[in-house]
PDB file of C-alpha atoms in Angstrom:
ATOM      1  CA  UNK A1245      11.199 -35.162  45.424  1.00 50.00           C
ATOM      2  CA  UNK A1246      11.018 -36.105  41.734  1.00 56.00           C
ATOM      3  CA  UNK A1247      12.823 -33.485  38.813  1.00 60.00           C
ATOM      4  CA  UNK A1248      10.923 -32.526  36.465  1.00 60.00           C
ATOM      5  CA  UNK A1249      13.213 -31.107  34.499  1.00 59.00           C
ATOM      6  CA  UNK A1250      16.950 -31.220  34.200  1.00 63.00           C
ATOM      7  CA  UNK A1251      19.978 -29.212  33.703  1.00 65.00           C
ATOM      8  CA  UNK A1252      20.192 -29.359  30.379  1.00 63.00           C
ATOM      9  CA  UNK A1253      16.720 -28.845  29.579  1.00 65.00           C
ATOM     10  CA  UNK A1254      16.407 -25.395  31.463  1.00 65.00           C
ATOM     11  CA  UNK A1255      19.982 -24.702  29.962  1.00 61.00           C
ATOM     12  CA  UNK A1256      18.420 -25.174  26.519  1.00 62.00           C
ATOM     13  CA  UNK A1257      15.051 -23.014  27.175  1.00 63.00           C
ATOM     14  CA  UNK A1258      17.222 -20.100  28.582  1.00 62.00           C
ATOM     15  CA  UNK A1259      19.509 -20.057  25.355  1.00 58.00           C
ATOM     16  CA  UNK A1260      16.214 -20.292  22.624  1.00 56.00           C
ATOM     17  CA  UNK A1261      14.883 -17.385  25.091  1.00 55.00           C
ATOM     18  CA  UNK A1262      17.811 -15.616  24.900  1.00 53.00           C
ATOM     19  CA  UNK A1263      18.799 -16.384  21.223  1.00 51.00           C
ATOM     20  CA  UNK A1264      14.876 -15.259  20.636  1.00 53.00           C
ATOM     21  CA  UNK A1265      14.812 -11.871  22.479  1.00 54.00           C
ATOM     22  CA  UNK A1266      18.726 -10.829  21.485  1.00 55.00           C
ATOM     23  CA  UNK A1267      18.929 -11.914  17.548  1.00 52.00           C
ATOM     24  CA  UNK A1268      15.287 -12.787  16.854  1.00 48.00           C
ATOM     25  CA  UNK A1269      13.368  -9.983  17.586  1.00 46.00           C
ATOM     26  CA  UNK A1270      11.610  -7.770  15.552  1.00 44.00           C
ATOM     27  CA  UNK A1271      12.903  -6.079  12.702  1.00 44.00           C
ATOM     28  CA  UNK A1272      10.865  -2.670  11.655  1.00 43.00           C
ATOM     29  CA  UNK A1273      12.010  -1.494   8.014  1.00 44.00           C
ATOM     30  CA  UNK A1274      12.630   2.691   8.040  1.00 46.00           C
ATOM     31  CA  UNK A1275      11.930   3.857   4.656  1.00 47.00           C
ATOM     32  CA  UNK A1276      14.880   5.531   3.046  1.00 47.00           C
ATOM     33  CA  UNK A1277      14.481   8.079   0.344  1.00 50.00           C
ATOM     34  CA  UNK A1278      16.028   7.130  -3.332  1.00 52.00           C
ATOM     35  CA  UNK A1279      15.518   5.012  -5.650  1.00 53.00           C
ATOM     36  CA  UNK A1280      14.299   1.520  -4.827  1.00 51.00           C
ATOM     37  CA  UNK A1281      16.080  -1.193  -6.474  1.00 51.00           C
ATOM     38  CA  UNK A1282      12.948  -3.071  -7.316  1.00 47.00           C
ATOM     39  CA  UNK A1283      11.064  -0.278  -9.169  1.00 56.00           C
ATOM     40  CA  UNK A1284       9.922  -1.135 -12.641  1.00 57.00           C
ATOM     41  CA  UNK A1285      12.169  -0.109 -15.329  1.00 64.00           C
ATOM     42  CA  UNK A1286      11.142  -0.041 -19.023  1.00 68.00           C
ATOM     43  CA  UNK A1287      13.688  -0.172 -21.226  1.00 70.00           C
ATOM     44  CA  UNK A1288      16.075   0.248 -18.505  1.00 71.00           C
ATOM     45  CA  UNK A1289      15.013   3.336 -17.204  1.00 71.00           C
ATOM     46  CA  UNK A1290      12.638   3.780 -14.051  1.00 67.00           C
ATOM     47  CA  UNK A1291       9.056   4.290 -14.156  1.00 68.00           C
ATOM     48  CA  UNK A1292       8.306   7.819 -12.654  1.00 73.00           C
ATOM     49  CA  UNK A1293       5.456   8.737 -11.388  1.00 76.00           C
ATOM     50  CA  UNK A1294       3.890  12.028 -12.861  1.00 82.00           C
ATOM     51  CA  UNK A1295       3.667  15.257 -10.628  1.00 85.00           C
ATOM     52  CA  UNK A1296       1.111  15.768  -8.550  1.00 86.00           C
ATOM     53  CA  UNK A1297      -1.202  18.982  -9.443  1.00 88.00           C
ATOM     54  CA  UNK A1298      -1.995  21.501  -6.940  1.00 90.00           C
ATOM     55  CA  UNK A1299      -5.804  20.798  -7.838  1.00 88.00           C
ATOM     56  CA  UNK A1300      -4.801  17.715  -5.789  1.00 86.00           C
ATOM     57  CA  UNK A1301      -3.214  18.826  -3.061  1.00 86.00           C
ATOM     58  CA  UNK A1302      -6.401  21.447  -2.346  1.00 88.00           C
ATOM     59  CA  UNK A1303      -8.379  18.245  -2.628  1.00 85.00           C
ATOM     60  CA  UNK A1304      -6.184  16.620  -0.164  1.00 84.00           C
ATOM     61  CA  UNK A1305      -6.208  19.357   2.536  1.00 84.00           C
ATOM     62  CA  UNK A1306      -9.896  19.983   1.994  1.00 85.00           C
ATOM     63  CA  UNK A1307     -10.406  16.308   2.765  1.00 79.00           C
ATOM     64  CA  UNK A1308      -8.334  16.739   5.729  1.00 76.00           C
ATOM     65  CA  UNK A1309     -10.419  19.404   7.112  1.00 74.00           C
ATOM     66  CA  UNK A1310     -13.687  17.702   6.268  1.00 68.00           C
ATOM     67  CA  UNK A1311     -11.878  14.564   8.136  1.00 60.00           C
ATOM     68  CA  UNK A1312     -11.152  16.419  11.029  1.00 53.00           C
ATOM     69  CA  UNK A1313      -7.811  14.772  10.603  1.00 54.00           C
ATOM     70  CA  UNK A1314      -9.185  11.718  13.023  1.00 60.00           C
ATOM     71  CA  UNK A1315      -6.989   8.445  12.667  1.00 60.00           C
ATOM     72  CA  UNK A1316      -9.212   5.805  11.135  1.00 58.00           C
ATOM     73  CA  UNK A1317      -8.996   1.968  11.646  1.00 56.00           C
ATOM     74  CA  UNK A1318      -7.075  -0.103   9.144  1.00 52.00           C
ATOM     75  CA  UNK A1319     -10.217  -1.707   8.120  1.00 54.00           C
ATOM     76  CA  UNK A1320     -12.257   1.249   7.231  1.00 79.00           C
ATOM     77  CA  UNK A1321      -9.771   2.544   4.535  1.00 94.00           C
ATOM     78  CA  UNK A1322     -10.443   1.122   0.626  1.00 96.00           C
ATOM     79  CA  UNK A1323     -11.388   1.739  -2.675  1.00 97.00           C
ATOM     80  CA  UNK A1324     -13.291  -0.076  -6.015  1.00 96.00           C
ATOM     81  CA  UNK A1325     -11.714   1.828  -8.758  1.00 96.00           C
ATOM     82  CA  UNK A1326     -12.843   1.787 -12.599  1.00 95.00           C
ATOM     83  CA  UNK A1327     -10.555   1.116 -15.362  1.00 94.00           C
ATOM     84  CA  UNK A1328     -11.229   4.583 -16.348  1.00 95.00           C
ATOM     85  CA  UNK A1329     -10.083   6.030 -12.933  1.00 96.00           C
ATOM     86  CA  UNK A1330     -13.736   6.354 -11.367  1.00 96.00           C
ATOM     87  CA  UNK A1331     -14.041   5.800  -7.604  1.00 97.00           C
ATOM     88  CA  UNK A1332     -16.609   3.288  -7.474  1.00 95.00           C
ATOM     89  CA  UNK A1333     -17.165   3.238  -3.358  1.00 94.00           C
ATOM     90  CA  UNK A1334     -14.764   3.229  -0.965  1.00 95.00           C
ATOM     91  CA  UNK A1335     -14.362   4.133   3.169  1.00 93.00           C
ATOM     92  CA  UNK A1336     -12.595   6.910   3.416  1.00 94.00           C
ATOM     93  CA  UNK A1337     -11.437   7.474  -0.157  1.00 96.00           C
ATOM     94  CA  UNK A1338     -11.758  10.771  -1.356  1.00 95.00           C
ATOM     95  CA  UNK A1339     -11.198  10.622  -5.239  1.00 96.00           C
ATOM     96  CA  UNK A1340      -9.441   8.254  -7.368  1.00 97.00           C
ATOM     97  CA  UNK A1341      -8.180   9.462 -10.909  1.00 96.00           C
ATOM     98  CA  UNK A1342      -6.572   8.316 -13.668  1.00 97.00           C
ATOM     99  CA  UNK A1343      -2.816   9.488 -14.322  1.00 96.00           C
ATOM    100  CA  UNK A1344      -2.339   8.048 -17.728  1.00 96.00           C
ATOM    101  CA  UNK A1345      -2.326   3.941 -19.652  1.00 96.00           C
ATOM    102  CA  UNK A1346      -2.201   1.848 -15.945  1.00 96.00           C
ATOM    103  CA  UNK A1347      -1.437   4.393 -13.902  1.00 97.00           C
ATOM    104  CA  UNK A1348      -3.921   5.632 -10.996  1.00 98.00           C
ATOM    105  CA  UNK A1349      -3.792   7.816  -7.889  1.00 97.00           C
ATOM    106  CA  UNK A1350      -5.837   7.139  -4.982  1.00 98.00           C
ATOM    107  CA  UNK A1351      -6.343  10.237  -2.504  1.00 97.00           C
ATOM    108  CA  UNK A1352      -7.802   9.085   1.197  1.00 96.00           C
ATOM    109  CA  UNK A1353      -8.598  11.394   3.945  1.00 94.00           C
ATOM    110  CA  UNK A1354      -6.374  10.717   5.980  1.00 93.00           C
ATOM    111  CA  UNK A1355      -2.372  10.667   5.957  1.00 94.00           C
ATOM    112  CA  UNK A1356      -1.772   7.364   4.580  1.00 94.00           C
ATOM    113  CA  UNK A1357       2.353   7.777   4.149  1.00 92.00           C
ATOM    114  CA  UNK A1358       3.206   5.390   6.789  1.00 91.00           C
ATOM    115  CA  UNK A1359       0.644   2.729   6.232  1.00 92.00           C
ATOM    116  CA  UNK A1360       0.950  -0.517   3.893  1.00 93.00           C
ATOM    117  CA  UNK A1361      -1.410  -0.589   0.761  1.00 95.00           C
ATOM    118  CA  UNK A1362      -2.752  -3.700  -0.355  1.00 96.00           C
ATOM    119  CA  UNK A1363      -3.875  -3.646  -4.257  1.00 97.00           C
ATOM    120  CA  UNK A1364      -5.759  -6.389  -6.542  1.00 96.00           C
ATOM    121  CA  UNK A1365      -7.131  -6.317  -9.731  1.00 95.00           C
ATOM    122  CA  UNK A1366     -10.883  -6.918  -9.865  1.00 91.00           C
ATOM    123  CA  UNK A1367     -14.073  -5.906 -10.877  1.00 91.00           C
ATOM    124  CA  UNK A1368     -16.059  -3.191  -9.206  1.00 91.00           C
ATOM    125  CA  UNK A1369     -19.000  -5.081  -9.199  1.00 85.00           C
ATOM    126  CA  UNK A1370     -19.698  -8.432  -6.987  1.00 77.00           C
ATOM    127  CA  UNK A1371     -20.539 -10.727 -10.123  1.00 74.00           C
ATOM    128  CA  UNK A1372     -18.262 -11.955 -12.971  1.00 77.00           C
ATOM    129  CA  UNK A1373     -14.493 -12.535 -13.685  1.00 78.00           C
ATOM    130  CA  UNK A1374     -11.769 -10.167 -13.935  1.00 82.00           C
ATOM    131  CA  UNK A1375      -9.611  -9.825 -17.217  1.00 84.00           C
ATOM    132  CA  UNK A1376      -5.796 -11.281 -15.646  1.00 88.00           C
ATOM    133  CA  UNK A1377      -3.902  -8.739 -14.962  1.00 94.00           C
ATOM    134  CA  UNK A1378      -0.833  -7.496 -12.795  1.00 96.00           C
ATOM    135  CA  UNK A1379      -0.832  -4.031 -10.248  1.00 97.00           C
ATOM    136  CA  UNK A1380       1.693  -2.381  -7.734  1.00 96.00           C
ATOM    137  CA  UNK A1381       0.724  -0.350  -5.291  1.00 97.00           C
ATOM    138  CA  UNK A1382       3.230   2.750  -3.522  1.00 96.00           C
ATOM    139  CA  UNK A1383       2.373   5.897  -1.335  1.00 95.00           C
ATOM    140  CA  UNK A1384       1.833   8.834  -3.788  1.00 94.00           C
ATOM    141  CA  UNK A1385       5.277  11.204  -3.833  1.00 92.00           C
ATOM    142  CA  UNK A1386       4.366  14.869  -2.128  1.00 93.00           C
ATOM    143  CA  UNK A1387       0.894  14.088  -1.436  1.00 95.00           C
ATOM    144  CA  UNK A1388       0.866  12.113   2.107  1.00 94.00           C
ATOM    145  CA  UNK A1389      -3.046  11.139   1.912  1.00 96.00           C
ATOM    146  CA  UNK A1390      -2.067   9.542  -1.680  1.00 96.00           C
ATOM    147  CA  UNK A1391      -1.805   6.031  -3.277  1.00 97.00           C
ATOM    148  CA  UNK A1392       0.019   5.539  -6.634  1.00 97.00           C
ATOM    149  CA  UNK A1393      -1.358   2.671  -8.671  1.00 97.00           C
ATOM    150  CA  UNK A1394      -0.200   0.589 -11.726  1.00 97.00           C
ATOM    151  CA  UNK A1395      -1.988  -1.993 -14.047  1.00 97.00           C
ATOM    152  CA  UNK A1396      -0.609  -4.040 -16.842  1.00 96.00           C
ATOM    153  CA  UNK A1397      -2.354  -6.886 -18.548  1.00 94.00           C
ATOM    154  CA  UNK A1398      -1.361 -10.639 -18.495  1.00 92.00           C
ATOM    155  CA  UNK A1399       1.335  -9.662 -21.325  1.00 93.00           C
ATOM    156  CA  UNK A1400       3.261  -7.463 -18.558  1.00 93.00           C
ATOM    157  CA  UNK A1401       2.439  -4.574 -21.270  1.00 95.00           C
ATOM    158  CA  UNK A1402       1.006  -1.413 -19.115  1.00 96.00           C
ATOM    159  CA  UNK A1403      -3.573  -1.732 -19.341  1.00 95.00           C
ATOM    160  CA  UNK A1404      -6.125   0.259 -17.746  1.00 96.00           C
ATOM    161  CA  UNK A1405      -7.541  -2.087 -15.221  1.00 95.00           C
ATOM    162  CA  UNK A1406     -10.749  -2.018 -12.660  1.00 95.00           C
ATOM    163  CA  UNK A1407      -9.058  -3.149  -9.215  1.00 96.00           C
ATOM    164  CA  UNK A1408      -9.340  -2.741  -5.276  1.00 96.00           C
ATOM    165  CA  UNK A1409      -7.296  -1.015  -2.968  1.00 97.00           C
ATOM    166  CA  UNK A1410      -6.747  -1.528   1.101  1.00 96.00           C
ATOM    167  CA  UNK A1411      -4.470   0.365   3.194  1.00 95.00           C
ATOM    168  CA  UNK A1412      -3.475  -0.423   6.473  1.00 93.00           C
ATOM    169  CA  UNK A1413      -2.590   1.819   8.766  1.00 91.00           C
ATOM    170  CA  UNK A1414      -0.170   1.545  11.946  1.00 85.00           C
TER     171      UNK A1414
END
């Protein structure tokens, strides 16, 4: 009877195996509340984001009624925002305002705290080219439905800037 493999060849697929399911596995990131090291600073000190009013939280929990609090597909939540802080269109995007120079908040109707948001700038047409730009994209502090926004032009200087917005969600 012929081998078709040897010793040392199953020796070597049970160590990758093992080396795969022991040290190789899967790392999940918990969030941990403070201060991110990576957060923009200007001028040394980090960029805050501005308080949320309780007009928006109403507009949250409203939306959450309306919503009937069902868990939507990743694909189904986005939104085309304005330079000026207009919601454009969007699936399952409630409002979209903006917070000051660059900076934008994004309320879905849905929780949206433990998803990952996905942000480029862009027009909110289908036609033409966008001005260069730069974004980041966080969850919105004390408001679990919200997405916190920032634009800056191609001179890293903070601009109001059209772009789109995709969060998925686990």
């Amino acid at each position: 009877m012929a081998r078709i493999f040897g010793r040392k060849t199953i020796l070597l697929a049970v160590g990758a195996l093992a080396l795969t399911l022991l040290g190789g596995g899967v790392a999940v990131a918990k969030p941990t509340p403070g201060t991110d090291p990576d957060a923009v600073r200007v001028a040394g000190k980090m960029v805050e984001q501005p308080p949320v009013t309780q007009a928006d939280i109403d507009l949250a929990k409203a939306a959450l009624k309306d919503g009937a609090g069902t868990q939507a597909s990743s694909a189904q939540l986005f939104a085309v925002v304005s330079a000026n802080g207009g919601l454009i269109r969007g699936s399952q995007a409630v409002s979209a305002t903006s917070l000051g120079l660059g900076l934008y908040q994004v309320v879905f109707n849905v929780p949206v705290n433990n998803g990952a948001f996905v942000g480029t700038i862009g027009l909110t047409g289908s036609v033409g080219t966008s001005p260069s730009g730069l974004i980041s994209v966080v969850g919105r502090t004390n408001l679990a439905q919200g997405v916190f926004v920032q634009t800056w032009n191609a001179s890293n200087q903070p601009a109001n800037r059209s772009f789109h917005l995709g969060v998925f969600l686990p």
